Short mmCIF file of C-alpha atoms in Angstrom, two decimals:
data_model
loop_
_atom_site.label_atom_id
_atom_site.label_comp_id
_atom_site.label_asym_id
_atom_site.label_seq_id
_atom_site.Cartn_x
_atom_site.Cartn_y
_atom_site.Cartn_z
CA UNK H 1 87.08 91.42 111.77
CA UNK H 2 88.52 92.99 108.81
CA UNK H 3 91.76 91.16 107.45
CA UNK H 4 94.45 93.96 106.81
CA UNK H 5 95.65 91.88 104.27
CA UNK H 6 92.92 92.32 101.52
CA UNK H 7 91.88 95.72 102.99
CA UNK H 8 95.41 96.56 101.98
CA UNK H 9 95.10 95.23 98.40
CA UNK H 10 91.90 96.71 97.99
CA UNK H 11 93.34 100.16 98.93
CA UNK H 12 96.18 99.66 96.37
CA UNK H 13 94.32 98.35 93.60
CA UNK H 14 91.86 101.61 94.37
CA UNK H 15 94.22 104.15 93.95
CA UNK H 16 96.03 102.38 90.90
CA UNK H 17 92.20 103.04 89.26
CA UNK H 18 92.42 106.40 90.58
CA UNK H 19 95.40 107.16 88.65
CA UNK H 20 95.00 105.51 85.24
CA UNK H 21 91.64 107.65 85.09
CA UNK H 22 93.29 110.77 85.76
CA UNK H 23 96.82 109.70 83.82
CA UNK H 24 94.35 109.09 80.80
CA UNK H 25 93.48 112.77 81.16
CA UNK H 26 96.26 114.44 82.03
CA UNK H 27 98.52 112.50 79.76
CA UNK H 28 95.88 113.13 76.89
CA UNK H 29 98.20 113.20 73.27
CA UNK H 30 101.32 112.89 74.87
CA UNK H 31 103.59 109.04 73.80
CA UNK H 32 106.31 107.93 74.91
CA UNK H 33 109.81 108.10 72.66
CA UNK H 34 113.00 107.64 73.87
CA UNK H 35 114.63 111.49 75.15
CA UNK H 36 117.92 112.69 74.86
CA UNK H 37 120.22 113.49 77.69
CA UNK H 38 119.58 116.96 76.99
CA UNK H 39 116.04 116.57 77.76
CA UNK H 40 116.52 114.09 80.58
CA UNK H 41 119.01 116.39 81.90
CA UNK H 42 116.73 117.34 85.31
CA UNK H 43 116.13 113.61 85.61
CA UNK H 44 119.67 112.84 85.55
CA UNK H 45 120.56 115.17 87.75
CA UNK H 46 118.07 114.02 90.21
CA UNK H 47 119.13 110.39 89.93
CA UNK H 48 122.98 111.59 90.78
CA UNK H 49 121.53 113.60 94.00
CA UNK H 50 119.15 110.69 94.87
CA UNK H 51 122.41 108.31 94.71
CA UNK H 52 124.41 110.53 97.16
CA UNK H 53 121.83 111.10 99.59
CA UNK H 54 121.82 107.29 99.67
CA UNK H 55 125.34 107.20 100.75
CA UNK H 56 124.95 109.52 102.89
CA UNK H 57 122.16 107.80 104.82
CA UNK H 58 124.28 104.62 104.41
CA UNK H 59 127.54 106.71 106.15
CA UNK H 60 125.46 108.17 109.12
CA UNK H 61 123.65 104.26 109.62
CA UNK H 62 127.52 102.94 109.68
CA UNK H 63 128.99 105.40 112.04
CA UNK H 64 125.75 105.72 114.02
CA UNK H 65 126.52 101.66 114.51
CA UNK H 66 130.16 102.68 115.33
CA UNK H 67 129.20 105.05 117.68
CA UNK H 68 127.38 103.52 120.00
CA UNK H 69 129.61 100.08 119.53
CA UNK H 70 126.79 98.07 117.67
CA UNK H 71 128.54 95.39 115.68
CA UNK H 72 126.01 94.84 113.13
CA UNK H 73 122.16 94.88 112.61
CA UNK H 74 121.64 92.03 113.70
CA UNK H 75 122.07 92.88 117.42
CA UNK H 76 119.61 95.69 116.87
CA UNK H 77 116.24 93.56 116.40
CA UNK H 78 113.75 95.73 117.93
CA UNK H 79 115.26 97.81 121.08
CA UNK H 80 119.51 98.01 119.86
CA UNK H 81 121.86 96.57 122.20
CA UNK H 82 123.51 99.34 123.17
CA UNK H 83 127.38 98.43 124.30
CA UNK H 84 128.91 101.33 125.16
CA UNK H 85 127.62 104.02 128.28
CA UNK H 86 125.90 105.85 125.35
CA UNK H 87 123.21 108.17 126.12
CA UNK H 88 119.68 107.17 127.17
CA UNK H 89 118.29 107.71 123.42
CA UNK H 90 120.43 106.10 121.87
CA UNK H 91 118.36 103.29 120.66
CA UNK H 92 116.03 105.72 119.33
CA UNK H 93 118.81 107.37 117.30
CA UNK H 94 120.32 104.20 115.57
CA UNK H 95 116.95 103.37 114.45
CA UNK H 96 116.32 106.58 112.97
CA UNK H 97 119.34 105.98 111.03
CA UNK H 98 118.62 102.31 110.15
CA UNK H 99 115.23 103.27 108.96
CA UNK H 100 116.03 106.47 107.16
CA UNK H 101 118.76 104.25 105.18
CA UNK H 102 116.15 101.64 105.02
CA UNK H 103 113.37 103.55 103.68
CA UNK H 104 115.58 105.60 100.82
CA UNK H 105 116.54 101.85 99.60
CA UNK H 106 113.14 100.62 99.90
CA UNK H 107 111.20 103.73 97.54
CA UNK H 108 114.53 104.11 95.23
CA UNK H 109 114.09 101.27 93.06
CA UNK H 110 110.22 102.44 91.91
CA UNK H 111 111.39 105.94 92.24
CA UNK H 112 114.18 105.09 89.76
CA UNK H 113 112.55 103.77 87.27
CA UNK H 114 109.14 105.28 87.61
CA UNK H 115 111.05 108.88 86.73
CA UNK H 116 113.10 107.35 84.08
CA UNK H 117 109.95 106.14 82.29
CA UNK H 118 108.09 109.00 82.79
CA UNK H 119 110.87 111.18 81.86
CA UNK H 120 110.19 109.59 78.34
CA UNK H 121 106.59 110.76 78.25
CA UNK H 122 107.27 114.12 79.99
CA UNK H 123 111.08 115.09 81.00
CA UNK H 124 110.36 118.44 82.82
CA UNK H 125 107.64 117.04 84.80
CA UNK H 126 109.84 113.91 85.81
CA UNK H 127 112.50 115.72 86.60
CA UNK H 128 110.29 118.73 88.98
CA UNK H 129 108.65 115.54 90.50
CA UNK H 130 112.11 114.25 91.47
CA UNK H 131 113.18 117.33 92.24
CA UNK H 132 109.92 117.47 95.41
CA UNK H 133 110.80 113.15 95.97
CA UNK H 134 114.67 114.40 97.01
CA UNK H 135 113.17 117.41 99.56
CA UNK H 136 110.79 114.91 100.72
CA UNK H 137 113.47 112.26 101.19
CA UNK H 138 115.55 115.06 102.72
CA UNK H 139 112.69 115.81 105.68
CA UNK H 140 112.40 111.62 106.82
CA UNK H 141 115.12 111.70 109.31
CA UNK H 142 114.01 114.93 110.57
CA UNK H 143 110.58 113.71 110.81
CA UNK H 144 110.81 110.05 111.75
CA UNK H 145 110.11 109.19 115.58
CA UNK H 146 108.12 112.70 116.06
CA UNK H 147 105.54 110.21 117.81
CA UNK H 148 105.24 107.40 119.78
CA UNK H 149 106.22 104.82 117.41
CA UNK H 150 108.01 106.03 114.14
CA UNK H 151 106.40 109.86 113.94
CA UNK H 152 103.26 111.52 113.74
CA UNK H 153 104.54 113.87 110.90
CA UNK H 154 106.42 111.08 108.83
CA UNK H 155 103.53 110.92 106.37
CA UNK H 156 104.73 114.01 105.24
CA UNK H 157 107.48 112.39 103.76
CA UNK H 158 106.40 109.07 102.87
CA UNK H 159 103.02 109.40 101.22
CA UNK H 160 103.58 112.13 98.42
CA UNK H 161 106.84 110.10 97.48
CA UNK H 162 104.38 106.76 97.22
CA UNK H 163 101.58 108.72 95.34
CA UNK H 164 104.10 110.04 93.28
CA UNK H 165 105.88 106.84 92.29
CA UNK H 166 102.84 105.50 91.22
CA UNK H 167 101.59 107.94 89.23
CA UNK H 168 104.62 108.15 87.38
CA UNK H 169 104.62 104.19 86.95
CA UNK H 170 101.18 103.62 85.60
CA UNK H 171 100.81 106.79 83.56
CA UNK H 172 104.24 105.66 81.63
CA UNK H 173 102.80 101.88 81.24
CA UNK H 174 99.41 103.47 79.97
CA UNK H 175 101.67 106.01 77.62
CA UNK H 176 104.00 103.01 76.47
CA UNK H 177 100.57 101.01 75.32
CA UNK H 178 98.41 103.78 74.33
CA UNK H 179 95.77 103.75 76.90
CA UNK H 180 96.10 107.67 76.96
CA UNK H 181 93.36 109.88 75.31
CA UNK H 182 94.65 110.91 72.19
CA UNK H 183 95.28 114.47 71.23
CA UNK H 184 92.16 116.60 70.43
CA UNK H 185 93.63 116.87 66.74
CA UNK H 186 94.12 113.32 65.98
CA UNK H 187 90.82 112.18 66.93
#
Protein backbone atom coordinates (compact mmCIF):
# COMPACT_ATOMS: atom_id res chain seq x y z
CA UNK A 1 0.00 0.00 0.00
CA UNK A 2 1.03 3.39 -0.86
CA UNK A 3 1.56 5.75 2.28
CA UNK A 4 -0.32 9.11 1.48
CA UNK A 5 2.11 10.65 3.46
CA UNK A 6 5.22 10.55 1.13
CA UNK A 7 2.98 10.28 -1.98
CA UNK A 8 1.91 13.68 -0.77
CA UNK A 9 5.47 15.08 -0.41
CA UNK A 10 6.47 13.66 -3.51
CA UNK A 11 3.57 15.48 -5.31
CA UNK A 12 4.62 18.79 -3.65
CA UNK A 13 8.18 18.62 -4.08
CA UNK A 14 7.14 17.72 -8.01
CA UNK A 15 5.33 20.62 -8.74
CA UNK A 16 7.78 23.01 -6.73
CA UNK A 17 10.38 21.57 -9.72
CA UNK A 18 7.74 22.25 -12.10
CA UNK A 19 7.68 25.80 -11.27
CA UNK A 20 11.27 26.90 -10.69
CA UNK A 21 11.83 25.48 -14.37
CA UNK A 22 9.22 27.46 -15.81
CA UNK A 23 9.75 30.66 -13.21
CA UNK A 24 13.44 30.49 -14.60
CA UNK A 25 11.87 31.12 -18.00
CA UNK A 26 9.26 33.21 -17.60
CA UNK A 27 10.98 35.37 -15.08
CA UNK A 28 14.06 35.49 -17.54
CA UNK A 29 15.92 39.30 -16.80
CA UNK A 30 13.49 40.41 -14.51
CA UNK A 31 15.10 41.12 -10.26
CA UNK A 32 13.58 41.93 -7.64
CA UNK A 33 13.82 45.78 -6.09
CA UNK A 34 11.73 47.11 -3.69
CA UNK A 35 8.30 49.01 -5.65
CA UNK A 36 6.61 51.95 -4.75
CA UNK A 37 3.05 52.19 -3.65
CA UNK A 38 2.31 53.52 -6.91
CA UNK A 39 3.38 50.43 -8.52
CA UNK A 40 2.06 48.11 -5.83
CA UNK A 41 -1.06 49.97 -6.04
CA UNK A 42 -3.22 46.71 -7.61
CA UNK A 43 -1.53 44.65 -4.92
CA UNK A 44 -2.63 46.86 -2.27
CA UNK A 45 -5.78 47.09 -3.29
CA UNK A 46 -6.15 43.42 -3.45
CA UNK A 47 -4.75 42.91 0.03
CA UNK A 48 -7.57 45.57 1.43
CA UNK A 49 -10.40 43.42 -0.54
CA UNK A 50 -8.79 40.09 0.55
CA UNK A 51 -8.96 41.54 4.32
CA UNK A 52 -12.73 42.35 4.06
CA UNK A 53 -13.82 39.32 2.47
CA UNK A 54 -12.17 37.77 5.54
CA UNK A 55 -14.45 39.55 7.81
CA UNK A 56 -17.02 38.91 6.03
CA UNK A 57 -16.60 35.13 6.09
CA UNK A 58 -15.74 35.61 9.80
CA UNK A 59 -19.42 37.68 10.27
CA UNK A 60 -21.54 35.03 8.34
CA UNK A 61 -19.43 31.92 10.50
CA UNK A 62 -20.50 34.08 13.81
CA UNK A 63 -24.09 34.67 13.04
CA UNK A 64 -24.43 31.34 11.21
CA UNK A 65 -23.32 30.00 14.98
CA UNK A 66 -25.95 32.45 16.39
CA UNK A 67 -28.46 31.31 14.29
CA UNK A 68 -28.85 28.05 14.81
CA UNK A 69 -27.87 28.55 18.79
CA UNK A 70 -24.31 26.88 18.49
CA UNK A 71 -22.27 28.25 21.36
CA UNK A 72 -18.95 27.78 19.95
CA UNK A 73 -16.95 25.41 17.62
CA UNK A 74 -16.31 23.27 19.77
CA UNK A 75 -19.81 21.70 19.89
CA UNK A 76 -19.60 21.40 16.13
CA UNK A 77 -16.86 18.49 15.82
CA UNK A 78 -17.99 16.69 12.87
CA UNK A 79 -22.04 16.68 12.55
CA UNK A 80 -22.96 20.46 14.66
CA UNK A 81 -25.14 20.15 17.52
CA UNK A 82 -27.84 21.81 16.39
CA UNK A 83 -29.95 23.49 19.54
CA UNK A 84 -32.57 25.18 18.22
CA UNK A 85 -35.70 23.48 15.78
CA UNK A 86 -33.49 24.74 12.88
CA UNK A 87 -34.01 23.31 9.58
CA UNK A 88 -32.91 19.82 8.50
CA UNK A 89 -29.61 21.30 6.70
CA UNK A 90 -28.56 23.09 9.00
CA UNK A 91 -25.48 21.26 9.88
CA UNK A 92 -24.54 21.38 6.38
CA UNK A 93 -24.85 25.18 6.36
CA UNK A 94 -22.70 26.02 9.52
CA UNK A 95 -20.02 24.00 8.07
CA UNK A 96 -20.03 25.71 4.91
CA UNK A 97 -19.50 28.74 6.85
CA UNK A 98 -16.86 27.32 9.24
CA UNK A 99 -14.93 26.03 6.34
CA UNK A 100 -15.28 28.92 3.97
CA UNK A 101 -13.86 31.14 7.03
CA UNK A 102 -11.47 28.39 7.59
CA UNK A 103 -10.11 27.99 4.25
CA UNK A 104 -9.70 32.05 3.46
CA UNK A 105 -7.46 31.98 6.84
CA UNK A 106 -5.72 28.93 5.90
CA UNK A 107 -4.43 30.20 1.94
CA UNK A 108 -4.18 34.06 3.21
CA UNK A 109 -1.00 33.93 4.91
CA UNK A 110 1.01 32.37 1.56
CA UNK A 111 -1.33 34.36 -0.52
CA UNK A 112 -0.16 37.47 1.41
CA UNK A 113 3.08 37.29 1.15
CA UNK A 114 3.57 35.29 -1.99
CA UNK A 115 1.85 38.56 -3.90
CA UNK A 116 3.76 40.98 -1.88
CA UNK A 117 7.05 39.37 -3.00
CA UNK A 118 6.15 38.89 -6.29
CA UNK A 119 4.73 42.25 -6.57
CA UNK A 120 8.51 43.25 -6.21
CA UNK A 121 9.56 41.24 -9.25
CA UNK A 122 6.39 42.00 -11.29
CA UNK A 123 3.56 44.44 -9.72
CA UNK A 124 0.93 44.18 -12.55
CA UNK A 125 1.14 40.54 -12.70
CA UNK A 126 0.82 40.25 -8.77
CA UNK A 127 -1.74 42.35 -8.57
CA UNK A 128 -4.04 40.56 -11.90
CA UNK A 129 -3.12 37.26 -10.07
CA UNK A 130 -4.75 38.59 -6.88
CA UNK A 131 -7.19 40.09 -8.62
CA UNK A 132 -8.39 35.98 -10.15
CA UNK A 133 -7.25 34.56 -6.09
CA UNK A 134 -10.26 37.14 -4.70
CA UNK A 135 -12.99 35.75 -7.60
CA UNK A 136 -11.79 32.41 -6.80
CA UNK A 137 -12.09 32.97 -3.05
CA UNK A 138 -15.43 34.61 -3.87
CA UNK A 139 -16.91 31.14 -5.68
CA UNK A 140 -15.80 28.61 -2.31
CA UNK A 141 -18.94 29.06 -0.44
CA UNK A 142 -20.92 28.80 -3.48
CA UNK A 143 -19.12 25.78 -4.44
CA UNK A 144 -18.31 23.95 -1.24
CA UNK A 145 -20.65 20.83 -0.38
CA UNK A 146 -21.77 20.53 -4.28
CA UNK A 147 -20.95 16.70 -3.50
CA UNK A 148 -21.12 14.21 -1.14
CA UNK A 149 -18.51 15.30 1.15
CA UNK A 150 -17.22 18.97 0.73
CA UNK A 151 -18.10 19.47 -3.31
CA UNK A 152 -17.38 18.05 -6.49
CA UNK A 153 -16.73 21.56 -8.05
CA UNK A 154 -14.63 23.02 -5.04
CA UNK A 155 -11.41 22.39 -6.94
CA UNK A 156 -12.41 25.13 -8.90
CA UNK A 157 -11.66 27.29 -6.23
CA UNK A 158 -9.01 25.76 -4.33
CA UNK A 159 -6.45 24.52 -6.79
CA UNK A 160 -5.70 27.64 -9.08
CA UNK A 161 -5.41 29.69 -5.70
CA UNK A 162 -2.68 26.81 -4.48
CA UNK A 163 -0.89 26.74 -7.96
CA UNK A 164 -0.92 30.25 -7.86
CA UNK A 165 0.54 30.83 -4.41
CA UNK A 166 3.26 28.82 -5.26
CA UNK A 167 4.27 30.09 -8.23
CA UNK A 168 4.36 33.40 -6.92
CA UNK A 169 6.48 32.09 -3.81
CA UNK A 170 9.24 30.27 -5.55
CA UNK A 171 9.58 32.47 -8.61
CA UNK A 172 10.18 35.58 -6.01
CA UNK A 173 12.78 33.32 -3.86
CA UNK A 174 14.49 32.32 -7.29
CA UNK A 175 14.26 36.31 -8.38
CA UNK A 176 15.53 37.44 -4.79
CA UNK A 177 18.78 34.94 -5.34
CA UNK A 178 19.23 35.11 -8.95
CA UNK A 179 18.32 31.72 -10.07
CA UNK A 180 16.37 33.45 -13.02
CA UNK A 181 17.83 33.38 -16.62
CA UNK A 182 19.29 36.56 -17.17
CA UNK A 183 18.18 38.97 -19.81
CA UNK A 184 19.17 38.10 -23.44
CA UNK A 185 21.34 41.44 -23.35
CA UNK A 186 23.33 40.83 -20.34
CA UNK A 187 24.47 37.51 -21.19
Amino acid sequence: MVNPDVTTIGLQTGFYVLFAIIAYFVESGQEFKWRTASDLRWVILDTFVLIFIYGLYRFREGLTHQAYDIESKKDTPQEPLVQSDAATNAPALIRNAERTAGNTAEQLPLFILSMWLYGNVRPVTAGVMGGIELLLIALYPFLYGTGKKHGALLPISTIPRYIMNEYMAVASVMTIFGLVRKAADDA
